[in-house]
mmCIF file with all atom_site columns, C-alpha atoms in Angstrom:
data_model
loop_
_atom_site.group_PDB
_atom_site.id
_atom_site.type_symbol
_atom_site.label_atom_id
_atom_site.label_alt_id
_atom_site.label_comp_id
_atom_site.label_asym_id
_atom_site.label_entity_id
_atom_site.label_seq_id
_atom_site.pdbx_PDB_ins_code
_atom_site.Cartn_x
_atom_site.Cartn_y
_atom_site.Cartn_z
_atom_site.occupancy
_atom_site.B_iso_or_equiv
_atom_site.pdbx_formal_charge
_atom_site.auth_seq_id
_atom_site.auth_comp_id
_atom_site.auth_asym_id
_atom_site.auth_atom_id
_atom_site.pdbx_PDB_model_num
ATOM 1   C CA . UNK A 1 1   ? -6.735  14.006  -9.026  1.00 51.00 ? 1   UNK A CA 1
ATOM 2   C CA . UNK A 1 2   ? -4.251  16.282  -7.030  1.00 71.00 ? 2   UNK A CA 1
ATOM 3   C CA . UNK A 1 3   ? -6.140  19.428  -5.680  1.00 80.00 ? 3   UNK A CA 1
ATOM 4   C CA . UNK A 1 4   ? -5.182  18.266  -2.236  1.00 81.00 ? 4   UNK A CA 1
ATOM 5   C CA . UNK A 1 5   ? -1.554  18.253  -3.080  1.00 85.00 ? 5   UNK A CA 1
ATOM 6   C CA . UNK A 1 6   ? -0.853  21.258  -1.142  1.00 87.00 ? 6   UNK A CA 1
ATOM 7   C CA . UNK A 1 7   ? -2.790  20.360  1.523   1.00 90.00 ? 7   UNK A CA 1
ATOM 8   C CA . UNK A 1 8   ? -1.087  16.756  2.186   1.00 90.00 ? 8   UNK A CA 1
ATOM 9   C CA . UNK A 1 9   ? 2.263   18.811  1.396   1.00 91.00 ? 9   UNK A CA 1
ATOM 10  C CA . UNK A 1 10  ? 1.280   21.192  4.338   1.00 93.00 ? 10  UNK A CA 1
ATOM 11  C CA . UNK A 1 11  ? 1.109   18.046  6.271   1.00 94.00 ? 11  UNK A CA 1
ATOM 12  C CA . UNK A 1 12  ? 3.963   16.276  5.268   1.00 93.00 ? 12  UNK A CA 1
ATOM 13  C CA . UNK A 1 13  ? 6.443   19.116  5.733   1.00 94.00 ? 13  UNK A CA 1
ATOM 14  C CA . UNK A 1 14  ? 4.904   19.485  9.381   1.00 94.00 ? 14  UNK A CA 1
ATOM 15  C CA . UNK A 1 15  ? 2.932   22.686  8.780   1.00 95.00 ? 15  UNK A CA 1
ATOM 16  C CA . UNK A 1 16  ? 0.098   20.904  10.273  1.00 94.00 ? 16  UNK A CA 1
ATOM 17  C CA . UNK A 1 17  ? -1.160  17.720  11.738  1.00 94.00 ? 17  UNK A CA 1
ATOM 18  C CA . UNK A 1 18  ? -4.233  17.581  9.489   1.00 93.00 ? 18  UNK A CA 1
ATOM 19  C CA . UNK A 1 19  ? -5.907  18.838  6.285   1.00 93.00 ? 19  UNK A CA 1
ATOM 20  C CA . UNK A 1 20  ? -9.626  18.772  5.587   1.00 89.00 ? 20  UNK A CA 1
ATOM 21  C CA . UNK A 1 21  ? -9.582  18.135  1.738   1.00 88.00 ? 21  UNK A CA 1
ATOM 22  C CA . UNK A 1 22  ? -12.543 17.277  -0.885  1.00 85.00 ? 22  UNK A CA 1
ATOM 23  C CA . UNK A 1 23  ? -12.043 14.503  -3.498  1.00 83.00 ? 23  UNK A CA 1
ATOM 24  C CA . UNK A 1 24  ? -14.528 14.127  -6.595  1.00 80.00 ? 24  UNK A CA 1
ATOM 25  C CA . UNK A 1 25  ? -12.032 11.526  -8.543  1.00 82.00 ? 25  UNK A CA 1
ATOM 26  C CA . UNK A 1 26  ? -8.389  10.892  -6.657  1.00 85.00 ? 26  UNK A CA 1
ATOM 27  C CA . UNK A 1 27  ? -8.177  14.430  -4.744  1.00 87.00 ? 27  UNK A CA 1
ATOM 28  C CA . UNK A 1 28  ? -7.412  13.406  -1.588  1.00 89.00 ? 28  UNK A CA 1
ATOM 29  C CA . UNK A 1 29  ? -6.135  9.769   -2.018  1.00 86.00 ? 29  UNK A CA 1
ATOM 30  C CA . UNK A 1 30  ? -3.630  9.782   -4.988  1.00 88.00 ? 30  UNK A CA 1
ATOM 31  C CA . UNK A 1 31  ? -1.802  12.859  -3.633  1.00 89.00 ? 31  UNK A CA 1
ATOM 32  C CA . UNK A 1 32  ? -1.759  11.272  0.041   1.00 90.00 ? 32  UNK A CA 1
ATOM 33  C CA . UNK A 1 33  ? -0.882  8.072   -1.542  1.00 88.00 ? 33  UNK A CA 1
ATOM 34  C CA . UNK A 1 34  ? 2.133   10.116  -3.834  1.00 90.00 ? 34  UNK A CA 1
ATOM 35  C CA . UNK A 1 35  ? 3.817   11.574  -0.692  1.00 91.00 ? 35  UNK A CA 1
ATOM 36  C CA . UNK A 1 36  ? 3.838   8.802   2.292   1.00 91.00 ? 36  UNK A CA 1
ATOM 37  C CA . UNK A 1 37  ? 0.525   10.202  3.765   1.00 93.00 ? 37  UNK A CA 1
ATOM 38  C CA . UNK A 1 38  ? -2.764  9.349   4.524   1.00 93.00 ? 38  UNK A CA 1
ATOM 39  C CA . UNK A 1 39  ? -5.848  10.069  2.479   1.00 92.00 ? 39  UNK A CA 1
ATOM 40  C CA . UNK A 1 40  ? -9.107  9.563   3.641   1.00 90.00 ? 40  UNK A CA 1
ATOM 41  C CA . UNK A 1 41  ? -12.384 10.248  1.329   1.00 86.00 ? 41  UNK A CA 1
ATOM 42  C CA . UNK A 1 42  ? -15.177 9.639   3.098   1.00 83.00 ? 42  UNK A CA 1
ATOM 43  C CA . UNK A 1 43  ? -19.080 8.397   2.013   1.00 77.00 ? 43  UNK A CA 1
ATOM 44  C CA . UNK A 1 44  ? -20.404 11.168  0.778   1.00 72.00 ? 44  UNK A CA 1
ATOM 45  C CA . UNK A 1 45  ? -22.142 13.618  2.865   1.00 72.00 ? 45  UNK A CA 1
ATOM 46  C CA . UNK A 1 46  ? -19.957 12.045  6.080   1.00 76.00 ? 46  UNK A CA 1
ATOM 47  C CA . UNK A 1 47  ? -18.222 14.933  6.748   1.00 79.00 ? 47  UNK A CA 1
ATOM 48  C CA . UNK A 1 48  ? -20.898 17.901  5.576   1.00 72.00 ? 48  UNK A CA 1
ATOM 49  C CA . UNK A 1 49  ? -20.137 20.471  4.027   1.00 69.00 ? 49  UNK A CA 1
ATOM 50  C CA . UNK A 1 50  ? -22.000 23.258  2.410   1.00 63.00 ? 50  UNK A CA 1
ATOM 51  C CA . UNK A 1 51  ? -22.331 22.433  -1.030  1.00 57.00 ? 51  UNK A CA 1
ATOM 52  C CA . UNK A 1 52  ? -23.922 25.256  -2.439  1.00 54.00 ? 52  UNK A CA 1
ATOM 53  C CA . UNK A 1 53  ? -20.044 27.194  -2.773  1.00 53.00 ? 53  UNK A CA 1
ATOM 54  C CA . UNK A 1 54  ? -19.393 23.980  -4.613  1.00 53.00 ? 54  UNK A CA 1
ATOM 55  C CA . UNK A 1 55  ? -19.920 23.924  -8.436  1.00 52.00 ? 55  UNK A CA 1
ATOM 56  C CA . UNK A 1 56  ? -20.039 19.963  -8.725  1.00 54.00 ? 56  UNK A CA 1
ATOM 57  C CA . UNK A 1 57  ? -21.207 19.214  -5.391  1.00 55.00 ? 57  UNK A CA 1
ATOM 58  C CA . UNK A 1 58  ? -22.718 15.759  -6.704  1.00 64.00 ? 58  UNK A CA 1
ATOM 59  C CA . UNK A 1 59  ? -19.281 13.858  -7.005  1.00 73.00 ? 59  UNK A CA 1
ATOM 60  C CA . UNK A 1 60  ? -17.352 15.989  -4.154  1.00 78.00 ? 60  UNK A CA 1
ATOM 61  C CA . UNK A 1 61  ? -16.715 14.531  -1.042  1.00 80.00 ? 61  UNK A CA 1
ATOM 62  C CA . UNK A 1 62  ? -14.826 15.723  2.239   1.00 84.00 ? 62  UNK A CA 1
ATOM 63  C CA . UNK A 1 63  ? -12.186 13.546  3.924   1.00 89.00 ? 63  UNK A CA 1
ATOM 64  C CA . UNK A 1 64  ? -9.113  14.195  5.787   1.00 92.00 ? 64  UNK A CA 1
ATOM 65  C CA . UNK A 1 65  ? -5.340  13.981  4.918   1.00 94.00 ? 65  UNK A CA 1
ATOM 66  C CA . UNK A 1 66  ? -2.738  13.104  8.239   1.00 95.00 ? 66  UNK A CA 1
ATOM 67  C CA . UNK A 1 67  ? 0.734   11.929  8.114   1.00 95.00 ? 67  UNK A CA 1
ATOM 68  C CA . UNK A 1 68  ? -0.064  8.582   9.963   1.00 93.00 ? 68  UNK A CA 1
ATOM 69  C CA . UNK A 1 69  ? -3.022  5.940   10.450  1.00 90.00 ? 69  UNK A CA 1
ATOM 70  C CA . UNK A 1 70  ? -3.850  7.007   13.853  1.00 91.00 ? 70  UNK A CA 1
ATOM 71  C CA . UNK A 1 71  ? -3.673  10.976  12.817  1.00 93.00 ? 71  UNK A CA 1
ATOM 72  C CA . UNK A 1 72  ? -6.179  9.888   10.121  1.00 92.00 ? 72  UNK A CA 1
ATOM 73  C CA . UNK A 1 73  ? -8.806  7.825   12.595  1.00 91.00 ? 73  UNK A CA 1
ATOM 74  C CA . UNK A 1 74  ? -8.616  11.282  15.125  1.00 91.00 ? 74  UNK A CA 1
ATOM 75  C CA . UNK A 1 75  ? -9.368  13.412  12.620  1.00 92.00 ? 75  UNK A CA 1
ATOM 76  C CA . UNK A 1 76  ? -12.246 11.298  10.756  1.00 90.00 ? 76  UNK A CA 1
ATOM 77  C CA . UNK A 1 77  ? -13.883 10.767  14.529  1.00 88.00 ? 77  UNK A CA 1
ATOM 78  C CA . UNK A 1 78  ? -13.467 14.457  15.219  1.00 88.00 ? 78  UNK A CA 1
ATOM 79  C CA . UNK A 1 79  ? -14.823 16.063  11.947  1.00 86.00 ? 79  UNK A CA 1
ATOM 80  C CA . UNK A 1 80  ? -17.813 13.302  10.998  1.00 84.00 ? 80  UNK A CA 1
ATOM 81  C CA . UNK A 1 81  ? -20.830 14.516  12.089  1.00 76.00 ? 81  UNK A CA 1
ATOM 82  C CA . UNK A 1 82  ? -24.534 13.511  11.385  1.00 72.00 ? 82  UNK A CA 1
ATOM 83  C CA . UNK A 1 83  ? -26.335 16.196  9.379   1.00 69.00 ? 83  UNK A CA 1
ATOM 84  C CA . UNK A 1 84  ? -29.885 15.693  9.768   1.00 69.00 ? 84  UNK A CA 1
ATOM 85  C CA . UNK A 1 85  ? -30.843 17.965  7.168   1.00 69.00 ? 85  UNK A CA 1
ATOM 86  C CA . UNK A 1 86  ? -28.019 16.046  4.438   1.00 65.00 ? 86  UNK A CA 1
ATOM 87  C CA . UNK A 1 87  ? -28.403 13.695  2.379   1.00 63.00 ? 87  UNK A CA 1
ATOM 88  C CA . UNK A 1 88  ? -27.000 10.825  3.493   1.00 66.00 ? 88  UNK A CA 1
ATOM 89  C CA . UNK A 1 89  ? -28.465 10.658  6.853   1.00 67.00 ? 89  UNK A CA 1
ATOM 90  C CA . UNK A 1 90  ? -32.039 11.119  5.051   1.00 69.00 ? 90  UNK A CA 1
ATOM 91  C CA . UNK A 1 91  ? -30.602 7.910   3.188   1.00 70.00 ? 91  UNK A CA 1
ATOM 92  C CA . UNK A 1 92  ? -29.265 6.258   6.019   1.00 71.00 ? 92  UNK A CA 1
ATOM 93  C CA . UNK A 1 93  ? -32.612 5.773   8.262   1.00 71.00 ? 93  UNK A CA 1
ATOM 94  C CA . UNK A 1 94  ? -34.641 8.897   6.664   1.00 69.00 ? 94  UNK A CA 1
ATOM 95  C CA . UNK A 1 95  ? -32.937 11.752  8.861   1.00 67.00 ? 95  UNK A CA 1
ATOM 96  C CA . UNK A 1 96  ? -34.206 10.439  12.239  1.00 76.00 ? 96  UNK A CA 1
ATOM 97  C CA . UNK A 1 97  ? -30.816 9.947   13.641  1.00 76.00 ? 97  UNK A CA 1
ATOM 98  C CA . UNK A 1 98  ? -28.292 9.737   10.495  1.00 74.00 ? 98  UNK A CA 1
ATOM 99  C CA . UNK A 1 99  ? -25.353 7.293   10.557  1.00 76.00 ? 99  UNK A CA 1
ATOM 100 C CA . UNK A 1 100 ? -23.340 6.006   13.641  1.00 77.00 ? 100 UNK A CA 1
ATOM 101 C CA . UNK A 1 101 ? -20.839 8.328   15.148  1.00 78.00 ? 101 UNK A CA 1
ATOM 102 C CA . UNK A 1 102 ? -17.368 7.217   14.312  1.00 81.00 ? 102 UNK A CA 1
ATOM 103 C CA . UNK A 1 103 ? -15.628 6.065   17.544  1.00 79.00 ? 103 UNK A CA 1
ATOM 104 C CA . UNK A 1 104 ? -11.836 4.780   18.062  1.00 83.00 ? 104 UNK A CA 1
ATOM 105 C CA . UNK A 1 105 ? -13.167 1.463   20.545  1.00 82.00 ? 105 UNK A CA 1
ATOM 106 C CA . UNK A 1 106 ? -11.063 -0.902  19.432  1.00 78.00 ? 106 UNK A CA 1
ATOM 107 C CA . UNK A 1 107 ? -8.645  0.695   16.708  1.00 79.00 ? 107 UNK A CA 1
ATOM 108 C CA . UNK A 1 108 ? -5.392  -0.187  18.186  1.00 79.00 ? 108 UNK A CA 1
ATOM 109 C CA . UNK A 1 109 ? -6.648  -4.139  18.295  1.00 77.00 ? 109 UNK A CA 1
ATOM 110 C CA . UNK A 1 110 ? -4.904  -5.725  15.411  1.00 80.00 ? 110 UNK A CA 1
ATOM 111 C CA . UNK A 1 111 ? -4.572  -9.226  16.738  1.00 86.00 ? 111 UNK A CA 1
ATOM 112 C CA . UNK A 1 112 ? -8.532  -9.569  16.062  1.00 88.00 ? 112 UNK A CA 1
ATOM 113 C CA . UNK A 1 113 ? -10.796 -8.761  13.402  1.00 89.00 ? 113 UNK A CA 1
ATOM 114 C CA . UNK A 1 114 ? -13.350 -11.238 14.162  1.00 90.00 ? 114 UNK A CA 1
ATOM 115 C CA . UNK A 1 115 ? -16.884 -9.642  13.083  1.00 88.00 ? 115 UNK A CA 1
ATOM 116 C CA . UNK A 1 116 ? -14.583 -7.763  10.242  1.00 88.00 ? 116 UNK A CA 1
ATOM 117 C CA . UNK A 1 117 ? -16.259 -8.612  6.666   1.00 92.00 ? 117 UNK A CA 1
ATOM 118 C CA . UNK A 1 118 ? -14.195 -7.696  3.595   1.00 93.00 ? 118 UNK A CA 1
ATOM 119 C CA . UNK A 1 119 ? -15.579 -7.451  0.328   1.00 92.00 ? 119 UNK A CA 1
ATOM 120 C CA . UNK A 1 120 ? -13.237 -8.550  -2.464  1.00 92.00 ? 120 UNK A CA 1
ATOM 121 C CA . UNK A 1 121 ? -13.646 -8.494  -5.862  1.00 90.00 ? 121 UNK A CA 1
ATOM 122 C CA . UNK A 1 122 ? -10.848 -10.297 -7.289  1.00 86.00 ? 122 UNK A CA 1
ATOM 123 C CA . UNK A 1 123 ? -11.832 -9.028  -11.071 1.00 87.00 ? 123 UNK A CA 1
ATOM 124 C CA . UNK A 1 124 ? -9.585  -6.059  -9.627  1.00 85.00 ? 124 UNK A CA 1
ATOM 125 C CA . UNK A 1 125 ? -6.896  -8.842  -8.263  1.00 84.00 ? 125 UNK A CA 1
ATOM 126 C CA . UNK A 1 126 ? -6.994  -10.138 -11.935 1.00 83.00 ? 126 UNK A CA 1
ATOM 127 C CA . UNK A 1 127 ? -6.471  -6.912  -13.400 1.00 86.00 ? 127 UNK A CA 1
ATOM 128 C CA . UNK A 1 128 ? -3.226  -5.741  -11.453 1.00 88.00 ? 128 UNK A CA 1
ATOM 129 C CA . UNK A 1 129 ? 0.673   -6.678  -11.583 1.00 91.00 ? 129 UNK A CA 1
ATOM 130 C CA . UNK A 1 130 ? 1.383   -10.144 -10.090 1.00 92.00 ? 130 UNK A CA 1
ATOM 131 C CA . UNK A 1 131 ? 2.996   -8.403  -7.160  1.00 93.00 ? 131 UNK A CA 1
ATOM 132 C CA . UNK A 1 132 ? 0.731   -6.411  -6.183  1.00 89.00 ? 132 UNK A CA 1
ATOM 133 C CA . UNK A 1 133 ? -2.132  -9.224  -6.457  1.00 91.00 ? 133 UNK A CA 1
ATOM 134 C CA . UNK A 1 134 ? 0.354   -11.993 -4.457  1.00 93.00 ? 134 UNK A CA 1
ATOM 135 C CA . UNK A 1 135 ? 0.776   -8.905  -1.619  1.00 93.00 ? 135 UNK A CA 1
ATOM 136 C CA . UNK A 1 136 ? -3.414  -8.173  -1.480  1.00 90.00 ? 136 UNK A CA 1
ATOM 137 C CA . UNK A 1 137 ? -3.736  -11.920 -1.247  1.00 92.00 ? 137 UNK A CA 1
ATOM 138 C CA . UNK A 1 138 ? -1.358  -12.108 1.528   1.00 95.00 ? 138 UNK A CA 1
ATOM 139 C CA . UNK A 1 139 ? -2.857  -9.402  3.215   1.00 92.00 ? 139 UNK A CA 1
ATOM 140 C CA . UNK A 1 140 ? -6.000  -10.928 2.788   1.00 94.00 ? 140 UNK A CA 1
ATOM 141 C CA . UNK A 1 141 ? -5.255  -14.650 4.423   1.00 95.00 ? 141 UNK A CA 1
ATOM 142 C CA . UNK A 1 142 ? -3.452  -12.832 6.876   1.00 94.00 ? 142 UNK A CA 1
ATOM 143 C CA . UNK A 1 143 ? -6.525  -10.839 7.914   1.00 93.00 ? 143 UNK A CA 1
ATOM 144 C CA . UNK A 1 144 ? -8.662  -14.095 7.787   1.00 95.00 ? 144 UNK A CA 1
ATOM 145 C CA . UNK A 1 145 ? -5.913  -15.644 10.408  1.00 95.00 ? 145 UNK A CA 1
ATOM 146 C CA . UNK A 1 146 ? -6.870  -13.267 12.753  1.00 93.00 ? 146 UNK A CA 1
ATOM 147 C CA . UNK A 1 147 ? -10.984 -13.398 12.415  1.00 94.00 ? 147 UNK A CA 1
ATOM 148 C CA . UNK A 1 148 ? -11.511 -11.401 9.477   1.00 94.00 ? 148 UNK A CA 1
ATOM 149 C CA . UNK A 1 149 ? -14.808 -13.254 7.070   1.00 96.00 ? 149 UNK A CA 1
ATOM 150 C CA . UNK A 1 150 ? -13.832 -12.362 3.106   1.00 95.00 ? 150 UNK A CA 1
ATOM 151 C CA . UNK A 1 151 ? -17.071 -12.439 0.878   1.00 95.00 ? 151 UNK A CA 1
ATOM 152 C CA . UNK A 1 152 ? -16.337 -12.322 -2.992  1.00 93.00 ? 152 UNK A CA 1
ATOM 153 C CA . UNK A 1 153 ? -17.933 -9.327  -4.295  1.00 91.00 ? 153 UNK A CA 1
ATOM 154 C CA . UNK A 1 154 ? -20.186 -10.082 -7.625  1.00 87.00 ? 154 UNK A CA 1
#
């Protein structure tokens, strides 16, 4: 992936605050994750976009690149919007209302993430250098200190 590059380059230089980007394998989040940014790719059909001036439109997705966390949660709450007519709110409760709107209640609370559920599948953990498993781990336990419920993942 890395057709986003300029676009999280345009952030990270300060050209802008935010990029909209589209990812269909690494697009958004490898560049982001290359340069000290912030890649976001969304479900699919979150942010809509008209696919028909995309070629692939089955594996594209729109998200958002930022140069910080909280750039990246305004930016997802300002540009996700329930398309009736999509796809995914047909999936999500058969285009009556479509998904939840995103909202920011909350987001600067990270002393409690009770009702939080993380799914872990620690195949992936298994998989990975030892320090980068022993840091997800400690991430992990230090989540479940403050409310967080992990569920293994089959």
């Amino acid at each position: 992936g890395g057709s986003s590059s300029g676009s999280i380059c345009s952030v990270m230089t300060g050209l802008v605050p935010i990029a909209i980007s589209f990812d269909g394998g690494g697009s958004i989040r490898l560049p982001a994750a290359l340069s000290g940014g912030f890649g976001l790719a969304t479900t699919f059909g979150r942010i809509p976009f008209d696919s028909d001036i995309c070629i692939s439109s089955g594996n594209i997705h729109a998200g958002v690149v930022t140069a910080t966390t909280t750039d990246t949660a305004l930016a997802y709450s300002l540009v996700a919007q329930n398309d009736l007519k999509g796809t995914v709110s047909k999936f999500y409760d058969g285009g009556v209302k479509g998904p939840p709107r995103p909202h920011l209640t909350g987001f600067d609370d990270i002393d409690d993430f009770t009702g939080l559920k993380i799914g872990i599948f620690s195949e992936y953990f298994d998989d990975s250098q030892p320090e980068v498993a022993t840091q997800c781990r400690a991430i992990i336990a230090e989540l479940q200190k403050r409310g967080a419920t992990v569920v293994e993942v089959p």
